PDB file of C-alpha atoms in Angstrom:
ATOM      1  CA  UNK A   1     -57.595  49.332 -28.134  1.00 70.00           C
ATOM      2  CA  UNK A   2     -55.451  51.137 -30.677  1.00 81.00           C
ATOM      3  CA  UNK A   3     -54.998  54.389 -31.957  1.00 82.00           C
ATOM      4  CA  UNK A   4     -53.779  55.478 -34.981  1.00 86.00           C
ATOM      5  CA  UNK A   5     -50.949  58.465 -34.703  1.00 87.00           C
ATOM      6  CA  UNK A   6     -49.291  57.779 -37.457  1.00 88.00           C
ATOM      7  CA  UNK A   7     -50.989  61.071 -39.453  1.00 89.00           C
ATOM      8  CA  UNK A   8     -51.051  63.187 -36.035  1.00 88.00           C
ATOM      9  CA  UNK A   9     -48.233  66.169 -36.358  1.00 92.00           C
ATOM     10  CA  UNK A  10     -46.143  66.706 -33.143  1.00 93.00           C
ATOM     11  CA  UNK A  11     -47.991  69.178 -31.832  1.00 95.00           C
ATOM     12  CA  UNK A  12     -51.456  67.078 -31.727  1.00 92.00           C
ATOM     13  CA  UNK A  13     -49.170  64.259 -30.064  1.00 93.00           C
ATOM     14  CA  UNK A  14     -47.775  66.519 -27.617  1.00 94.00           C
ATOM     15  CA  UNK A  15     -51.358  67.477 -27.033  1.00 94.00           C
ATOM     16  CA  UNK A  16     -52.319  63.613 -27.021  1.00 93.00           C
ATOM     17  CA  UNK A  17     -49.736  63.119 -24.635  1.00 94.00           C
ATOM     18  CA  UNK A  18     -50.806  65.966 -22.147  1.00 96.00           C
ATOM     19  CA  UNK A  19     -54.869  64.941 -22.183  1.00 94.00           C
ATOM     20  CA  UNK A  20     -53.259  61.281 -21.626  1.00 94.00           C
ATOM     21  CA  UNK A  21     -51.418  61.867 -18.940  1.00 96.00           C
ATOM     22  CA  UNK A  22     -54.367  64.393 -16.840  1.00 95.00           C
ATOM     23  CA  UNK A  23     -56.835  61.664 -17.432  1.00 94.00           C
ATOM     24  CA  UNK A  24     -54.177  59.258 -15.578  1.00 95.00           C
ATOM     25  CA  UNK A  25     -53.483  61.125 -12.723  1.00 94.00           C
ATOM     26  CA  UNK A  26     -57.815  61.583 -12.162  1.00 92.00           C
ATOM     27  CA  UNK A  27     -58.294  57.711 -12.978  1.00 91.00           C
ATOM     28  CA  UNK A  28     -55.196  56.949 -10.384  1.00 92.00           C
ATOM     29  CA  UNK A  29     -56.324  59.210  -7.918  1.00 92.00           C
ATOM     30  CA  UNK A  30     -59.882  57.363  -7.967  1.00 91.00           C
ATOM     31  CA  UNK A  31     -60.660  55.063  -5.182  1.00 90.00           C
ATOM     32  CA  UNK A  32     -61.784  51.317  -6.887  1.00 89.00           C
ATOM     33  CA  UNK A  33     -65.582  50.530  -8.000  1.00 89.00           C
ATOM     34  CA  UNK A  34     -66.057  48.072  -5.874  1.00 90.00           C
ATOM     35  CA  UNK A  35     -65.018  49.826  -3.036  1.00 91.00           C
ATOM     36  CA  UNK A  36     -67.178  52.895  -3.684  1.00 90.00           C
ATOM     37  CA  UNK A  37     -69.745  50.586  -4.796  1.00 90.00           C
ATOM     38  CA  UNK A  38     -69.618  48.881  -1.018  1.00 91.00           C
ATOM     39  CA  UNK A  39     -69.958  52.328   0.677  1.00 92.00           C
ATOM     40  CA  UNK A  40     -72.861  53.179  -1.597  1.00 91.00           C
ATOM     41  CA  UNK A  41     -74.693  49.886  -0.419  1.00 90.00           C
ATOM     42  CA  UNK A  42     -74.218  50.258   2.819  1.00 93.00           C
ATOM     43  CA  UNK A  43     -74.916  53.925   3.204  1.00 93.00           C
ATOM     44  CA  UNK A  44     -78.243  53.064   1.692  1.00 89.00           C
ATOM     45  CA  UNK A  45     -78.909  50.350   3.562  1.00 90.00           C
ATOM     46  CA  UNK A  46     -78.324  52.584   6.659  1.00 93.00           C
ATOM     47  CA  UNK A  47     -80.745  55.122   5.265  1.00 92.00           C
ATOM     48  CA  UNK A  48     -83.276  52.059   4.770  1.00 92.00           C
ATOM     49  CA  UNK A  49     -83.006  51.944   1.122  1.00 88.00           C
ATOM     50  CA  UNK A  50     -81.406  49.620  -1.471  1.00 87.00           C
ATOM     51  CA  UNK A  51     -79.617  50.611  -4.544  1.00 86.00           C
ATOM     52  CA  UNK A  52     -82.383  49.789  -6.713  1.00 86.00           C
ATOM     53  CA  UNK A  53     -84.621  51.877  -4.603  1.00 85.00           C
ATOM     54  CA  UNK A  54     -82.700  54.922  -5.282  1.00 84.00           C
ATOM     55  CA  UNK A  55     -81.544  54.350  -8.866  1.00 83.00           C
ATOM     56  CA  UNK A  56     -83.974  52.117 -11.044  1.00 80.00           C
ATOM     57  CA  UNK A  57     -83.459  49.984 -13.914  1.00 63.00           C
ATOM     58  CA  UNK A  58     -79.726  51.533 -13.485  1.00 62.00           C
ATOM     59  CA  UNK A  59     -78.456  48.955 -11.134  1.00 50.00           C
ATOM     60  CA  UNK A  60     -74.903  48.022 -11.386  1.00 53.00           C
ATOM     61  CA  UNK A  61     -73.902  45.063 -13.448  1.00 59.00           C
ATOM     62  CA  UNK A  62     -73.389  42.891  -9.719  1.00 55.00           C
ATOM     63  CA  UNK A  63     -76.857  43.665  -8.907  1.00 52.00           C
ATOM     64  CA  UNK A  64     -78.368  42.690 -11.855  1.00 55.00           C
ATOM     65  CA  UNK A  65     -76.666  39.643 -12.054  1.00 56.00           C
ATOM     66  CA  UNK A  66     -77.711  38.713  -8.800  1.00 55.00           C
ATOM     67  CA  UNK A  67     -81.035  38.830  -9.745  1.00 55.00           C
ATOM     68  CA  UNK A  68     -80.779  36.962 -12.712  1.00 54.00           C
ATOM     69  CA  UNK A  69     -78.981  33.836 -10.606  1.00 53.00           C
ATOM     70  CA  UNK A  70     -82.200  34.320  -8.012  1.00 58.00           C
ATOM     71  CA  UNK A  71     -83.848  32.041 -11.033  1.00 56.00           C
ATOM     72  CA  UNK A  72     -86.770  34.828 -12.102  1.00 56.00           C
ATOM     73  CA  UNK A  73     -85.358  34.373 -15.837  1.00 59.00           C
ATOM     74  CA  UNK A  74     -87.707  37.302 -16.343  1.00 61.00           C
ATOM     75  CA  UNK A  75     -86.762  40.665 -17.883  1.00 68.00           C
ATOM     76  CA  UNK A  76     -88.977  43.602 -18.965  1.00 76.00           C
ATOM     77  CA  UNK A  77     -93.178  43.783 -18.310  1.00 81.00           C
ATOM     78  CA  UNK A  78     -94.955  40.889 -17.095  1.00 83.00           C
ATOM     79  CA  UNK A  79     -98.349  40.586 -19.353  1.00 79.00           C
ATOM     80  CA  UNK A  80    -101.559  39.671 -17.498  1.00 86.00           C
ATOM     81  CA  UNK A  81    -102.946  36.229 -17.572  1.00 89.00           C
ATOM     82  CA  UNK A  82    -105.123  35.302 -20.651  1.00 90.00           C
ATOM     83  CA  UNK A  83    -107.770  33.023 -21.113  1.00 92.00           C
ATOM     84  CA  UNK A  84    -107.024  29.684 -23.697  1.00 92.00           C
ATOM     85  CA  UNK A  85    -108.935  30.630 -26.941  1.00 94.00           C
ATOM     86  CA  UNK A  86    -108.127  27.807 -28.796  1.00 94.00           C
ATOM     87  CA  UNK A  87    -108.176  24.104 -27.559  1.00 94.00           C
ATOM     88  CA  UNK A  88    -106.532  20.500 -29.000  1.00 92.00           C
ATOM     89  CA  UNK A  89    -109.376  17.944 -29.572  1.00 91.00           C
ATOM     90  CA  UNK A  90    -107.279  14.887 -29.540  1.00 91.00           C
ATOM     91  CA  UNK A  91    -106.088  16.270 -26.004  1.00 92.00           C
ATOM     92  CA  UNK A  92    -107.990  18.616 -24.416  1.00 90.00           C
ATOM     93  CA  UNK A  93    -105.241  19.330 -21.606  1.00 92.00           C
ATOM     94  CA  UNK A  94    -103.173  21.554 -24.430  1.00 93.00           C
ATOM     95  CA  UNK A  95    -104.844  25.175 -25.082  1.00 94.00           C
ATOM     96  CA  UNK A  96    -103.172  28.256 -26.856  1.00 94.00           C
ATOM     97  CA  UNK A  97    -104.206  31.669 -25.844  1.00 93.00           C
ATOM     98  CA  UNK A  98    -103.433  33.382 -29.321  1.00 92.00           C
ATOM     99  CA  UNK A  99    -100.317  34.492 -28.279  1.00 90.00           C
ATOM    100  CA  UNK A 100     -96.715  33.946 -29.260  1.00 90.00           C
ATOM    101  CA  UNK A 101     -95.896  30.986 -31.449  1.00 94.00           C
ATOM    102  CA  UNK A 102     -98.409  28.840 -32.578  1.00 93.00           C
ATOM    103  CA  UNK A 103     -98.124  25.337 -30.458  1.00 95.00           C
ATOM    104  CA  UNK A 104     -96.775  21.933 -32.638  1.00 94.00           C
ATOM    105  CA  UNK A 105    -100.170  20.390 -32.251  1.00 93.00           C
ATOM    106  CA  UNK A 106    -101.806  23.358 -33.785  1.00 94.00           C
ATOM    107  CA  UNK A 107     -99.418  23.869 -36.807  1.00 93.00           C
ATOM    108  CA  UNK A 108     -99.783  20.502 -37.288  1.00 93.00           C
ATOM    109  CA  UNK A 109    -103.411  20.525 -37.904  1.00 92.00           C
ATOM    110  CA  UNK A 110    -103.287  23.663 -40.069  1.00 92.00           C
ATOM    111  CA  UNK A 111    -100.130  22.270 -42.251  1.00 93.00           C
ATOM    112  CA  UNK A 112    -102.886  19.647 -43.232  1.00 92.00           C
ATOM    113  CA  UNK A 113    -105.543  22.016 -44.455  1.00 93.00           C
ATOM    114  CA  UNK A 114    -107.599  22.743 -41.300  1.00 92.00           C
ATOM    115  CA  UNK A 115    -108.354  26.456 -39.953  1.00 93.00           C
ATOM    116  CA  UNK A 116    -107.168  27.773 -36.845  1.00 92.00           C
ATOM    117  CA  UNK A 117    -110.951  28.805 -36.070  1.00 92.00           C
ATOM    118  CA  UNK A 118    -112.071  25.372 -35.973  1.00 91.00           C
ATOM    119  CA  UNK A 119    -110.045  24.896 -32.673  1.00 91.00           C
ATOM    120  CA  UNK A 120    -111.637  27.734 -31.015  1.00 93.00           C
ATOM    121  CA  UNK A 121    -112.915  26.897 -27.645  1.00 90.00           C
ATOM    122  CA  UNK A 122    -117.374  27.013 -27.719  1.00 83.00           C
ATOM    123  CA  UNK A 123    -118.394  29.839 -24.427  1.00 68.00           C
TER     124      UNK A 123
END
Protein backbone atom coordinates (compact mmCIF):
# COMPACT_ATOMS: atom_id res chain seq x y z
CA UNK A 1 0.00 0.00 0.00
CA UNK A 2 1.16 3.51 -0.79
CA UNK A 3 0.18 6.85 -0.19
CA UNK A 4 0.81 9.74 -1.94
CA UNK A 5 2.10 12.89 0.38
CA UNK A 6 3.89 14.44 -1.90
CA UNK A 7 0.94 17.41 -2.38
CA UNK A 8 -0.01 17.17 1.52
CA UNK A 9 1.27 20.64 3.33
CA UNK A 10 2.93 20.09 6.78
CA UNK A 11 0.21 20.61 8.66
CA UNK A 12 -2.03 17.69 6.95
CA UNK A 13 1.25 15.48 7.51
CA UNK A 14 1.55 16.40 10.99
CA UNK A 15 -2.10 15.52 11.13
CA UNK A 16 -1.32 12.22 9.05
CA UNK A 17 1.23 11.50 11.42
CA UNK A 18 -0.95 11.96 14.66
CA UNK A 19 -4.18 9.72 13.21
CA UNK A 20 -1.16 7.21 12.27
CA UNK A 21 0.26 6.89 15.24
CA UNK A 22 -3.48 6.63 17.57
CA UNK A 23 -4.55 3.97 15.19
CA UNK A 24 -1.12 2.10 16.19
CA UNK A 25 -1.28 2.25 19.67
CA UNK A 26 -5.39 0.74 19.38
CA UNK A 27 -4.18 -1.96 16.71
CA UNK A 28 -1.05 -2.81 19.23
CA UNK A 29 -3.02 -2.81 22.16
CA UNK A 30 -5.45 -5.48 20.41
CA UNK A 31 -5.17 -9.00 21.48
CA UNK A 32 -4.59 -11.36 17.97
CA UNK A 33 -7.69 -12.74 15.78
CA UNK A 34 -7.07 -15.93 16.28
CA UNK A 35 -6.87 -15.73 19.76
CA UNK A 36 -10.14 -13.82 20.21
CA UNK A 37 -11.48 -15.92 17.57
CA UNK A 38 -10.63 -19.19 19.97
CA UNK A 39 -12.40 -17.59 22.99
CA UNK A 40 -15.39 -16.77 20.83
CA UNK A 41 -15.64 -20.58 19.81
CA UNK A 42 -15.37 -21.86 22.84
CA UNK A 43 -17.56 -19.51 24.78
CA UNK A 44 -20.21 -20.56 22.33
CA UNK A 45 -19.65 -23.88 22.45
CA UNK A 46 -20.06 -23.62 26.28
CA UNK A 47 -23.34 -21.81 25.78
CA UNK A 48 -24.32 -24.80 23.30
CA UNK A 49 -24.04 -22.84 20.23
CA UNK A 50 -21.60 -22.65 17.27
CA UNK A 51 -20.41 -19.60 15.56
CA UNK A 52 -22.57 -20.07 12.70
CA UNK A 53 -25.48 -20.41 14.99
CA UNK A 54 -25.04 -17.03 16.33
CA UNK A 55 -23.76 -15.13 13.28
CA UNK A 56 -25.01 -16.55 9.81
CA UNK A 57 -23.64 -16.46 6.47
CA UNK A 58 -20.92 -14.15 8.43
CA UNK A 59 -18.67 -16.92 9.45
CA UNK A 60 -15.06 -16.21 9.59
CA UNK A 61 -12.90 -17.01 6.65
CA UNK A 62 -11.50 -20.48 8.86
CA UNK A 63 -14.96 -21.57 9.14
CA UNK A 64 -15.92 -21.29 5.83
CA UNK A 65 -13.08 -22.89 4.57
CA UNK A 66 -13.62 -25.72 6.63
CA UNK A 67 -16.68 -26.33 5.14
CA UNK A 68 -15.66 -26.08 1.79
CA UNK A 69 -12.69 -28.94 2.46
CA UNK A 70 -15.81 -31.12 4.15
CA UNK A 71 -16.33 -31.84 0.13
CA UNK A 72 -20.16 -30.20 -0.09
CA UNK A 73 -18.70 -28.04 -3.15
CA UNK A 74 -22.08 -26.38 -2.69
CA UNK A 75 -22.66 -22.65 -2.15
CA UNK A 76 -25.92 -20.63 -2.14
CA UNK A 77 -29.79 -22.36 -2.45
CA UNK A 78 -30.16 -25.86 -3.23
CA UNK A 79 -33.11 -26.11 -6.05
CA UNK A 80 -35.62 -28.96 -5.66
CA UNK A 81 -35.40 -32.05 -7.70
CA UNK A 82 -36.98 -31.90 -11.24
CA UNK A 83 -38.40 -34.35 -13.34
CA UNK A 84 -36.31 -35.25 -16.97
CA UNK A 85 -38.45 -33.48 -19.69
CA UNK A 86 -36.52 -34.36 -22.44
CA UNK A 87 -34.98 -37.86 -23.20
CA UNK A 88 -31.96 -39.25 -25.79
CA UNK A 89 -33.44 -41.93 -28.15
CA UNK A 90 -30.24 -43.52 -29.13
CA UNK A 91 -29.74 -43.92 -25.21
CA UNK A 92 -32.46 -43.67 -23.16
CA UNK A 93 -30.27 -43.63 -19.82
CA UNK A 94 -29.36 -39.67 -20.65
CA UNK A 95 -32.42 -37.16 -19.83
CA UNK A 96 -32.22 -33.26 -19.46
CA UNK A 97 -34.61 -31.57 -17.18
CA UNK A 98 -34.65 -28.12 -19.12
CA UNK A 99 -32.31 -26.70 -16.99
CA UNK A 100 -28.82 -25.29 -17.27
CA UNK A 101 -26.82 -26.09 -20.37
CA UNK A 102 -28.18 -28.03 -22.93
CA UNK A 103 -26.42 -31.74 -22.77
CA UNK A 104 -23.75 -32.68 -25.96
CA UNK A 105 -26.16 -35.30 -27.15
CA UNK A 106 -28.91 -32.80 -27.38
CA UNK A 107 -26.98 -29.93 -29.14
CA UNK A 108 -25.87 -32.38 -31.26
CA UNK A 109 -29.16 -33.34 -32.59
CA UNK A 110 -30.39 -29.74 -32.87
CA UNK A 111 -26.95 -28.50 -34.68
CA UNK A 112 -28.32 -30.97 -37.40
CA UNK A 113 -31.74 -29.47 -37.89
CA UNK A 114 -33.90 -31.34 -35.34
CA UNK A 115 -36.17 -29.50 -32.57
CA UNK A 116 -35.65 -29.73 -29.04
CA UNK A 117 -39.51 -30.72 -28.74
CA UNK A 118 -39.06 -33.80 -30.58
CA UNK A 119 -37.02 -35.20 -27.56
CA UNK A 120 -39.66 -34.49 -25.14
CA UNK A 121 -40.46 -37.40 -22.99
CA UNK A 122 -44.54 -38.88 -24.01
CA UNK A 123 -46.66 -38.85 -20.09
Amino acid sequence: MSIDLSGLSAKELGALIRDAQKRKTVVAKRQPITKVRAQLTAAAKKAGYTIEELFGAGTPKAARATKAAKGTGKTGRTLPKVAPKYRNPANPEETWTGRGKQPRWLAEFTSKGRKVEDFLIQK
